[in-house]
mmCIF file of C-alpha atoms in Angstrom:
data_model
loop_
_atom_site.group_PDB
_atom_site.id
_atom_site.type_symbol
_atom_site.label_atom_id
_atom_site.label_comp_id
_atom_site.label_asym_id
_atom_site.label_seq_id
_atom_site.Cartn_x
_atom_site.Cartn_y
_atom_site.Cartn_z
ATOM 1 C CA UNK A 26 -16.768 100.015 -90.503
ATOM 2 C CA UNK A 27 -17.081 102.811 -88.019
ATOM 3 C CA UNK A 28 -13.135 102.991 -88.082
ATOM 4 C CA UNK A 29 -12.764 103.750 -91.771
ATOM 5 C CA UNK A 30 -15.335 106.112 -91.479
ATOM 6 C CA UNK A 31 -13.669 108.034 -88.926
ATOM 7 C CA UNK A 32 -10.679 107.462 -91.093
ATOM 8 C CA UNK A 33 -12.494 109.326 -94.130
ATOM 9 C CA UNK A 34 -14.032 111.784 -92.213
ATOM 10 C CA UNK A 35 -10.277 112.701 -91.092
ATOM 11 C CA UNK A 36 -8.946 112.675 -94.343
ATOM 12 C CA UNK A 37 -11.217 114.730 -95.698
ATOM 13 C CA UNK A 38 -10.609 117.513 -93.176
ATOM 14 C CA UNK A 39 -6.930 117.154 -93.678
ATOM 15 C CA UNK A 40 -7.968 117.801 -97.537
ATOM 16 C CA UNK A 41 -10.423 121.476 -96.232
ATOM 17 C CA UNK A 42 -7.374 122.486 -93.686
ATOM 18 C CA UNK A 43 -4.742 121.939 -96.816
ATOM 19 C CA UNK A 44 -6.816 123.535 -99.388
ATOM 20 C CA UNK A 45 -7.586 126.490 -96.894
ATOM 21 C CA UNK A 46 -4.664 128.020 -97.792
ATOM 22 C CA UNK A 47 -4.768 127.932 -101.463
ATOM 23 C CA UNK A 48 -7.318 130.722 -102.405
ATOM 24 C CA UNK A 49 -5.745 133.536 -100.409
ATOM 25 C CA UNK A 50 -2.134 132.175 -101.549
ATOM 26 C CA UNK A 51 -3.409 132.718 -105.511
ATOM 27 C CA UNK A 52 -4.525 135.628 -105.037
ATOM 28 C CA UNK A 53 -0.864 136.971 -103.848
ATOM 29 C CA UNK A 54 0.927 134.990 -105.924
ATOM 30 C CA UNK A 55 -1.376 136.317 -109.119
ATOM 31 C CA UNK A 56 -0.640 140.203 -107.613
ATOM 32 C CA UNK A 57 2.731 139.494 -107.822
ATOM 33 C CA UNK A 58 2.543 138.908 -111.668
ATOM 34 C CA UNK A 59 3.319 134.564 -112.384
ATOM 35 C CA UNK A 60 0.322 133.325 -114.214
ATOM 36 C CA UNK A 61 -1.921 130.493 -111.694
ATOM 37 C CA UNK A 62 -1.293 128.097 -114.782
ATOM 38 C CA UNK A 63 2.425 127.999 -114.392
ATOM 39 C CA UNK A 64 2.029 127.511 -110.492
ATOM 40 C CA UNK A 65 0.083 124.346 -111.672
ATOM 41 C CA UNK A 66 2.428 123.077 -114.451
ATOM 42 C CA UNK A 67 5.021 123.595 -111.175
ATOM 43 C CA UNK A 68 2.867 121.680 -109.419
ATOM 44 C CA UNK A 69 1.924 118.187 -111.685
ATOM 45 C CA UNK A 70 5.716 118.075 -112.578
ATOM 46 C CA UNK A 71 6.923 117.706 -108.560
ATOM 47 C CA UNK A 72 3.849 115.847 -107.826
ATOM 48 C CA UNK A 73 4.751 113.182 -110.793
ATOM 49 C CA UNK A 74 8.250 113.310 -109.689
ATOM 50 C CA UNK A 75 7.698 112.434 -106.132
ATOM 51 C CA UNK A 76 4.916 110.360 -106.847
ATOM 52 C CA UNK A 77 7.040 108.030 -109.071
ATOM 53 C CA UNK A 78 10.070 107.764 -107.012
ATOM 54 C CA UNK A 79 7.812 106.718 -104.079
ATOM 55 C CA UNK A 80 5.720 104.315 -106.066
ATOM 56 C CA UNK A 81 9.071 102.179 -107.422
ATOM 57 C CA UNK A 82 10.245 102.247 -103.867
ATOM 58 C CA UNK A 83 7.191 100.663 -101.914
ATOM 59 C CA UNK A 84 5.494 98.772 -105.137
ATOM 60 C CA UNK A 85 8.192 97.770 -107.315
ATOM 61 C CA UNK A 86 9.125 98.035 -110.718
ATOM 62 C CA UNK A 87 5.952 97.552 -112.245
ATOM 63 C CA UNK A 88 3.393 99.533 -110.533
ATOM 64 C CA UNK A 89 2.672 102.009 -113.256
ATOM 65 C CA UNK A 90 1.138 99.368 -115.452
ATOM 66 C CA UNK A 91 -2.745 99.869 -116.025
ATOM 67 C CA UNK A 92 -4.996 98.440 -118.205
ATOM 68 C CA UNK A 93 -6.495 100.858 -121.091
ATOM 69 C CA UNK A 94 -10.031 101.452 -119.063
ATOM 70 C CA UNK A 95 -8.164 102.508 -116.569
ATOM 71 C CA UNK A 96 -5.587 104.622 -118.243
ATOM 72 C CA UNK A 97 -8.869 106.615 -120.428
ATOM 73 C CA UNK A 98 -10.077 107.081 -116.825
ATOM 74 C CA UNK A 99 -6.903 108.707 -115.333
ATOM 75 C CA UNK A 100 -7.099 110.608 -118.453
ATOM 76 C CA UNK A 101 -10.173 111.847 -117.978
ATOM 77 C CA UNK A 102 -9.484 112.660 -114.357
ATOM 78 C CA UNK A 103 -6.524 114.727 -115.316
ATOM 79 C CA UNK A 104 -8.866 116.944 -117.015
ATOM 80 C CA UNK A 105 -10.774 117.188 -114.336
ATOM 81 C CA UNK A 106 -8.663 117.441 -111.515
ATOM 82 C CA UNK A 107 -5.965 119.127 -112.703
ATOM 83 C CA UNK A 108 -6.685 121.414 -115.657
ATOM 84 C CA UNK A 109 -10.868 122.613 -114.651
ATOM 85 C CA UNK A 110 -10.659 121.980 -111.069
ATOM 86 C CA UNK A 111 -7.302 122.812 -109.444
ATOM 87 C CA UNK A 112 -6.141 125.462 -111.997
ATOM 88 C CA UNK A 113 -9.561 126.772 -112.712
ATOM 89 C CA UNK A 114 -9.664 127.805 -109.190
ATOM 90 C CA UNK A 115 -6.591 129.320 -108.521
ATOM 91 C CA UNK A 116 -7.625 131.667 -111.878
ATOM 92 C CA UNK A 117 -10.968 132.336 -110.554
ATOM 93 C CA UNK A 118 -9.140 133.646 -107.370
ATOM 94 C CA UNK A 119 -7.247 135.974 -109.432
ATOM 95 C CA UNK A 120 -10.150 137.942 -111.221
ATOM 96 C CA UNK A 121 -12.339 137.579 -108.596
ATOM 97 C CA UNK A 122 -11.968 138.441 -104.910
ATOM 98 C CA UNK A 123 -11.601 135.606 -102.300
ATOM 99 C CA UNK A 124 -15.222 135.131 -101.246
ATOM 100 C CA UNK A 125 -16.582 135.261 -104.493
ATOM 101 C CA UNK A 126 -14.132 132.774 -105.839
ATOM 102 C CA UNK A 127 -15.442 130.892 -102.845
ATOM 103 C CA UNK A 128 -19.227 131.317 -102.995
ATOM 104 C CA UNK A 129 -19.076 129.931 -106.708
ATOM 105 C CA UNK A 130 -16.859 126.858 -105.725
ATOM 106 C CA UNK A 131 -18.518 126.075 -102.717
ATOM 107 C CA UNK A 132 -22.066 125.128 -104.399
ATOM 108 C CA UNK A 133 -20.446 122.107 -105.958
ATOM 109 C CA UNK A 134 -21.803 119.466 -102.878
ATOM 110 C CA UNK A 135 -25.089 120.230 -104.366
ATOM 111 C CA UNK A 136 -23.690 119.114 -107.738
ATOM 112 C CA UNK A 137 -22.186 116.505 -106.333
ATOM 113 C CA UNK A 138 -25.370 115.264 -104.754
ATOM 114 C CA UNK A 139 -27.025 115.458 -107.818
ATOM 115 C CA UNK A 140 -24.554 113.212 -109.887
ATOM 116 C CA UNK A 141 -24.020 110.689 -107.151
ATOM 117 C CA UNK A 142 -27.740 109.251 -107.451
ATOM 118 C CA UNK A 143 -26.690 108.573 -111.266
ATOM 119 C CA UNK A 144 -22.592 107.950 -111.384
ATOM 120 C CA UNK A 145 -21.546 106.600 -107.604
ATOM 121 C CA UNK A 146 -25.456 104.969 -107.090
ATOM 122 C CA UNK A 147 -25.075 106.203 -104.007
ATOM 123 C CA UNK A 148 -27.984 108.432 -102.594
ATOM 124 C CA UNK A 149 -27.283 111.169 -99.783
ATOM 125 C CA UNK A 150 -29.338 111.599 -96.641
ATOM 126 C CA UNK A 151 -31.587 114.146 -96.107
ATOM 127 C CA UNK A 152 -29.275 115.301 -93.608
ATOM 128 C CA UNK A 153 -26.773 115.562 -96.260
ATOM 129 C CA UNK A 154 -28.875 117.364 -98.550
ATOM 130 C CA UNK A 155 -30.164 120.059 -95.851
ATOM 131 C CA UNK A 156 -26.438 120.534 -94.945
ATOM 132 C CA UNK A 157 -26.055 121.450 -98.791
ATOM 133 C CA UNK A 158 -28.819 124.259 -98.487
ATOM 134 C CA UNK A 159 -27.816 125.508 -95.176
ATOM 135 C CA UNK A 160 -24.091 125.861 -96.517
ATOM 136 C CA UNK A 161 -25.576 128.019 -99.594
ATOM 137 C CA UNK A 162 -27.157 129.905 -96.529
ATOM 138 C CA UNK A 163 -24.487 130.028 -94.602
ATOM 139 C CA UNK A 164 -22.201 131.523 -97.865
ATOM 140 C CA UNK A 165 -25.193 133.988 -98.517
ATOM 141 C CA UNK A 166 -24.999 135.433 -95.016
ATOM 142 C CA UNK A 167 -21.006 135.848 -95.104
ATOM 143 C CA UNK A 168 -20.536 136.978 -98.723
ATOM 144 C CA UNK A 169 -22.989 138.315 -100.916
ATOM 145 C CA UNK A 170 -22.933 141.408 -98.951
ATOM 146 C CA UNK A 171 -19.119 141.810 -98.702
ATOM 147 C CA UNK A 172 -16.553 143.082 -100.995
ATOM 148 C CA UNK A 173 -19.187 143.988 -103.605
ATOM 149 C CA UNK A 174 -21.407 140.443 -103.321
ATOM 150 C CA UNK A 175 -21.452 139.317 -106.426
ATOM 151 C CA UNK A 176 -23.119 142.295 -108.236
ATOM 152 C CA UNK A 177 -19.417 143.429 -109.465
ATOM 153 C CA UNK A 178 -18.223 139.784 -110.892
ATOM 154 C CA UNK A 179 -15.864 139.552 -113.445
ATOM 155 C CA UNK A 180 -17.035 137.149 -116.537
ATOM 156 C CA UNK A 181 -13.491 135.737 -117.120
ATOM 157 C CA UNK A 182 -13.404 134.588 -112.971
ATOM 158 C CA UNK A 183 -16.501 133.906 -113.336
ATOM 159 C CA UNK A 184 -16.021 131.126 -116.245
ATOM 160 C CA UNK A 185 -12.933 130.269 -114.301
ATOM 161 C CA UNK A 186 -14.746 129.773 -111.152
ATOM 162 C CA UNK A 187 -17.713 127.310 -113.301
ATOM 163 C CA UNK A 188 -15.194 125.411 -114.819
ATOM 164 C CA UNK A 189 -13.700 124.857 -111.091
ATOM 165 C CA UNK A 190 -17.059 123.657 -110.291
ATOM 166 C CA UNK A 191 -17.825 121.630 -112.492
ATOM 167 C CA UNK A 192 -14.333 119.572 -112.171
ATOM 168 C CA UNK A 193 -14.177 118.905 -108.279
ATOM 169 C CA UNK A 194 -17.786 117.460 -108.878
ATOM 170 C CA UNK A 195 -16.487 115.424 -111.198
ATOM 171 C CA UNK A 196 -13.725 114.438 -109.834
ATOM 172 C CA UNK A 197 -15.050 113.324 -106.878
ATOM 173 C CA UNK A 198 -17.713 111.301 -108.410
ATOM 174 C CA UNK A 199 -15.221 109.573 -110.641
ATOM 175 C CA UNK A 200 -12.573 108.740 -107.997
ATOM 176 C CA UNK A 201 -15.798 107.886 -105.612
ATOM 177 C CA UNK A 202 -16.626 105.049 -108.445
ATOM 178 C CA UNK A 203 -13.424 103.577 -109.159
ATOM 179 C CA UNK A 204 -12.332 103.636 -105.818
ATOM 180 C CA UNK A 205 -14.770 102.534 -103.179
ATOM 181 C CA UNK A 206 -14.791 98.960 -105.203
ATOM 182 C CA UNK A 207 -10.828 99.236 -105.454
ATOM 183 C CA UNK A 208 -9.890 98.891 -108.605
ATOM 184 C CA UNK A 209 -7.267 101.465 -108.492
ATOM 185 C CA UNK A 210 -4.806 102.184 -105.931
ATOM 186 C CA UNK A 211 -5.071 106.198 -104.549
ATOM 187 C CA UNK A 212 -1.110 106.628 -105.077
ATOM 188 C CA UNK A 213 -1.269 105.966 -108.097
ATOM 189 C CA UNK A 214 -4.427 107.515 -109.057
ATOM 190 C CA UNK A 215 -2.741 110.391 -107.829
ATOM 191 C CA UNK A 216 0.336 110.000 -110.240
ATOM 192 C CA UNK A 217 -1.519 109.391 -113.275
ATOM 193 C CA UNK A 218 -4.024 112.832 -113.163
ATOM 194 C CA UNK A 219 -0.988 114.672 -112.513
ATOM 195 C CA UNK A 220 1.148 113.076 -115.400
ATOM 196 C CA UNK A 221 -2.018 113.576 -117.597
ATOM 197 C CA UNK A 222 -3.252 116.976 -117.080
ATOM 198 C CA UNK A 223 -0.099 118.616 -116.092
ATOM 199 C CA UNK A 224 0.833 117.442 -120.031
ATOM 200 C CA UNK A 225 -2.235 119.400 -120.677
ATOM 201 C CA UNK A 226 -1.486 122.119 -118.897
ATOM 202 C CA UNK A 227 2.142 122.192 -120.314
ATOM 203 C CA UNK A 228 1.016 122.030 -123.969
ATOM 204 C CA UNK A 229 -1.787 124.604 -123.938
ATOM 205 C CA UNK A 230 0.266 127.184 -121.882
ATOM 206 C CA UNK A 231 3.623 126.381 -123.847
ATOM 207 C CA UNK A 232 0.672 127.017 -127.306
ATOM 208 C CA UNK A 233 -1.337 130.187 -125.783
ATOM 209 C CA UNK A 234 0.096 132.076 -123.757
ATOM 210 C CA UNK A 235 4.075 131.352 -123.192
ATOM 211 C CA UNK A 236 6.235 131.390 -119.821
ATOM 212 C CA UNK A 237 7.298 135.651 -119.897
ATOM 213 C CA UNK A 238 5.640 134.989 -116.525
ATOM 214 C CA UNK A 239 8.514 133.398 -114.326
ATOM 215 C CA UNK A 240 10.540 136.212 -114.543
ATOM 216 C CA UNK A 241 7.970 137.525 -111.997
ATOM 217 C CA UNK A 242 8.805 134.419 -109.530
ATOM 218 C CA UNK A 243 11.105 135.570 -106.584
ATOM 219 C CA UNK A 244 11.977 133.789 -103.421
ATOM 220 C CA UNK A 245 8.597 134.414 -101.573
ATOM 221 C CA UNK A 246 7.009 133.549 -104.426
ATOM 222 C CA UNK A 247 9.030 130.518 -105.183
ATOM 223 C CA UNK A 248 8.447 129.468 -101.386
ATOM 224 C CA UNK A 249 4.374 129.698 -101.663
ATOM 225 C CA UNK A 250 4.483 127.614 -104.853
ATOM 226 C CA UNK A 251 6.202 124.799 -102.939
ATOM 227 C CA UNK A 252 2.787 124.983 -101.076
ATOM 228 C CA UNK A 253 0.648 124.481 -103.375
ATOM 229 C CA UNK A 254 2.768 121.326 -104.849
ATOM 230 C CA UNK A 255 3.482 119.787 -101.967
ATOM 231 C CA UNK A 256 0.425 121.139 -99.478
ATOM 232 C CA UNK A 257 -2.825 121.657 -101.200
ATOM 233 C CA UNK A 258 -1.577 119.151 -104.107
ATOM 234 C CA UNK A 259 0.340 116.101 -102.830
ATOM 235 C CA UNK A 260 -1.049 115.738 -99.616
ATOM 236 C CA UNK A 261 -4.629 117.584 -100.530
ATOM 237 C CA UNK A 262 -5.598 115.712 -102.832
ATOM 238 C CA UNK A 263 -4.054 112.274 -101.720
ATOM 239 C CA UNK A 264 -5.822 112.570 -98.794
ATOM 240 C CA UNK A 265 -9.014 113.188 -100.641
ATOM 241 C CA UNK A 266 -8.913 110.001 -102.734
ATOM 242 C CA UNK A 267 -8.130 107.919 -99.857
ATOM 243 C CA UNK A 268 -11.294 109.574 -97.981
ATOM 244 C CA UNK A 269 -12.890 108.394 -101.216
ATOM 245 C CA UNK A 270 -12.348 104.788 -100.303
ATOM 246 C CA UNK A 271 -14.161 105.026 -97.099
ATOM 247 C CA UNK A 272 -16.662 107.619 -97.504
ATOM 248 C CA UNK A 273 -19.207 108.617 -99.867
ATOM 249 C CA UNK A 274 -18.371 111.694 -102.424
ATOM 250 C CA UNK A 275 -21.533 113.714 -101.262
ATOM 251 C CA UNK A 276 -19.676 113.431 -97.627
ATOM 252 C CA UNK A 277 -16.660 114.379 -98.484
ATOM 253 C CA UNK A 278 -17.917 117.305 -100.820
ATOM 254 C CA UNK A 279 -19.628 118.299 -97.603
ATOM 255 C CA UNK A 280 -16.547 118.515 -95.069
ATOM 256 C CA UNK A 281 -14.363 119.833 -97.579
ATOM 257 C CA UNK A 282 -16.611 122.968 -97.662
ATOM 258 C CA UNK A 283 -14.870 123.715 -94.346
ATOM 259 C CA UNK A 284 -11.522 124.772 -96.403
ATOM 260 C CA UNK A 285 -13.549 128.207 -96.907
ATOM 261 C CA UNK A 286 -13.208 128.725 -93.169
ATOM 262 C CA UNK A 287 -9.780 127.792 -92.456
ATOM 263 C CA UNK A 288 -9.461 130.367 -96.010
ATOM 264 C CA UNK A 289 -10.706 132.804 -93.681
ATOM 265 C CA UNK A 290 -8.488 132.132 -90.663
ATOM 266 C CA UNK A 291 -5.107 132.753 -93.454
ATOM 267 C CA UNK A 292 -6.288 135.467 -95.555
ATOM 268 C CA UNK A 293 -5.201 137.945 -92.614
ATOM 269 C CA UNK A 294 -1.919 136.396 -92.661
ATOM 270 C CA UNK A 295 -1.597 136.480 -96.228
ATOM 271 C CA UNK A 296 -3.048 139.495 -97.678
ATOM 272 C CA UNK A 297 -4.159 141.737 -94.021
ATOM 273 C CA UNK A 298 -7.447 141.563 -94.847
ATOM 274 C CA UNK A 299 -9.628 140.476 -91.516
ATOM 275 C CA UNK A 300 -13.223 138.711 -91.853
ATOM 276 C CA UNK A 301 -15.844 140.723 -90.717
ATOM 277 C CA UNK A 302 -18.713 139.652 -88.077
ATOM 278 C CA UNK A 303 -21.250 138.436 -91.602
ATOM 279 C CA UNK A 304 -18.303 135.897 -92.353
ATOM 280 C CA UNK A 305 -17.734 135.216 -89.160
ATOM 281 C CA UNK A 306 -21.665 134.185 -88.928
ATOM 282 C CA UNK A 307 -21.640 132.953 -92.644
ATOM 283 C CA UNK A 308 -18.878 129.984 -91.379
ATOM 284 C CA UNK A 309 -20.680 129.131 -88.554
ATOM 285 C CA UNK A 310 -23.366 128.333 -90.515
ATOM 286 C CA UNK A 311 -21.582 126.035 -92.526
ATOM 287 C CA UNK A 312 -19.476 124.418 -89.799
ATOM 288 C CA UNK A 313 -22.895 123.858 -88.135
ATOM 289 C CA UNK A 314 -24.049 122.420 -91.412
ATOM 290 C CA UNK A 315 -20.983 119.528 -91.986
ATOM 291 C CA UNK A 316 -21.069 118.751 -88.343
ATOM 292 C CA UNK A 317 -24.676 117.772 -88.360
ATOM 293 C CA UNK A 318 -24.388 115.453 -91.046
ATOM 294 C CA UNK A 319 -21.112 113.908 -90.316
ATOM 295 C CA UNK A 320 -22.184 113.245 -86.954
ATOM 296 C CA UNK A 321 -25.432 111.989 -87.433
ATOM 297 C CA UNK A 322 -24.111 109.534 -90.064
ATOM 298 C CA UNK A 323 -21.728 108.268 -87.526
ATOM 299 C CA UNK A 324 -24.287 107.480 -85.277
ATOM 300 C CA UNK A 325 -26.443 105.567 -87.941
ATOM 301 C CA UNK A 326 -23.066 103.475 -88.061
#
């Protein structure tokens, strides 16, 4: 018991260190003119690809067949991981700057919280729940003074930015559900919401607003997109669903709050801009915050 939840505690990290890197990546990719929703079309097709190749290698010819309960669930998911989650954020880092993208997102263990009482049955600790409020303290202290707070928001990043919300808490509650009694197998959850809302994604960008936009991709460009397939979405989110298995969703909600710090730690790399001594104090906050309640729940066993 205490080994798998080390083991989800772990993955979960791996998910916040992977994800770090995504919201200061958008934002240069989006300067440089592609469109965030071809970077995720890009994405769900190499995902799938890989995904599917490794699947018939290690399961066999018939792993991809699910019954229809399961199939209106991956559907679902694909909504909700792919298309209002994953692409909704990368958007929401375009119009808006990198801690405001981030002070929106990061409210969603809260949400999560909420919904887990009602769609995982699973009720977080008061720990938990006070390591949700001091993590909206600890984003208060970094960011609502910096780079205009959010007094200067855009409405289209912000929409962007809720509908981001509102999918990872979704998503994790769902894949919490299904997978912690293991009726699905994370692989090839992971397939599936890729398959489904990268279709999606293809279809309603193909409908509304075309592909004029990869004449913008160049080799540096071309190079950070590989990172977001292969980083922040292959190995992101597999390791989040398998962190599902072990751990609850208002846990892992909780530790992968710390991909706003390791944000902070690339954004100089990325775009030259350095964190100033509020963030620095804003992510110590929250690191203090997900380290209290993971390891008091450790210690409970």
């Amino acid at each position: 018991m205490k080994n798998n939840y080390t083991r989800g505690v772990l993955m979960a990290l791996g998910t916040a260190v992977l994800w770090g890197g995504m919201s200061p990546l958008a934002k240069f990719i989006g300067n440089q003119g592609v469109s965030m929703v071809s970077v995720m079309c890009y994405r769900a097709v190499l995902v799938v690809l890989l995904m599917s190749a490794w699947l018939r290698h290690s399961l066999g010819a018939g792993w991809y067949r699910i019954d229809r309960r399961l199939m209106r669930i991956y559907i679902l998911l694909g909504f909700l991981t792919v298309v209002m989650n994953a692409c909704g954020f990368m958007v929401s880092c375009f119009y808006l700057t990198v801690p405001q993208a981030l002070m929106i997102h990061y409210t969603f263990p809260l949400v999560t919280m909420a919904g887990s009482y009602f769609i995982t049955r699973e009720q977080p600790s008061r720990t938990q729940i006070a390591a949700g409020f001091m993590i909206i303290g600890g984003l208060y202290v970094g960011f609502m003074g910096t780079e205009g707070g959010m007094l200067s928001v855009s409405p289209a990043g912000l929409l962007w930015a809720a509908a981001s919300l509102i999918g990872l808490s979704g998503q994790t509650l769902v894949s919490r559900r299904i997978l912690k009694g293991g009726a699905t197998n994370p692989l090839i959850q992971l397939f599936y919401i890729h398959l489904f809302g990268g279709a999606m994604l293809i279809a309603g960008k193909s409908a509304l607003m075309g592909w004029s936009d990869l004449k913008a991709v160049d080799g540096a460009v071309f190079a950070l997109m590989q990172y977001s397939a292969l980083g922040a979405g292959l190995l992101g989110f597999g390791f989040m669903f398998n962190a599902l298995k072990f751990i609850s969703a208002s846990l892992v909600s909780l530790i992968c709050t710390l991909e706003l710090v390791f944000a902070l730690i690339i954004t100089p790399l990325v775009l030259g801009l350095y964190p100033t001594g509020c963030e620095l104090a804003g992510c110590a906050i929250i690191m203090a915050a997900v380290a209290c309640a993971t390891v008091r729940k450790n210690r409970a066993g």
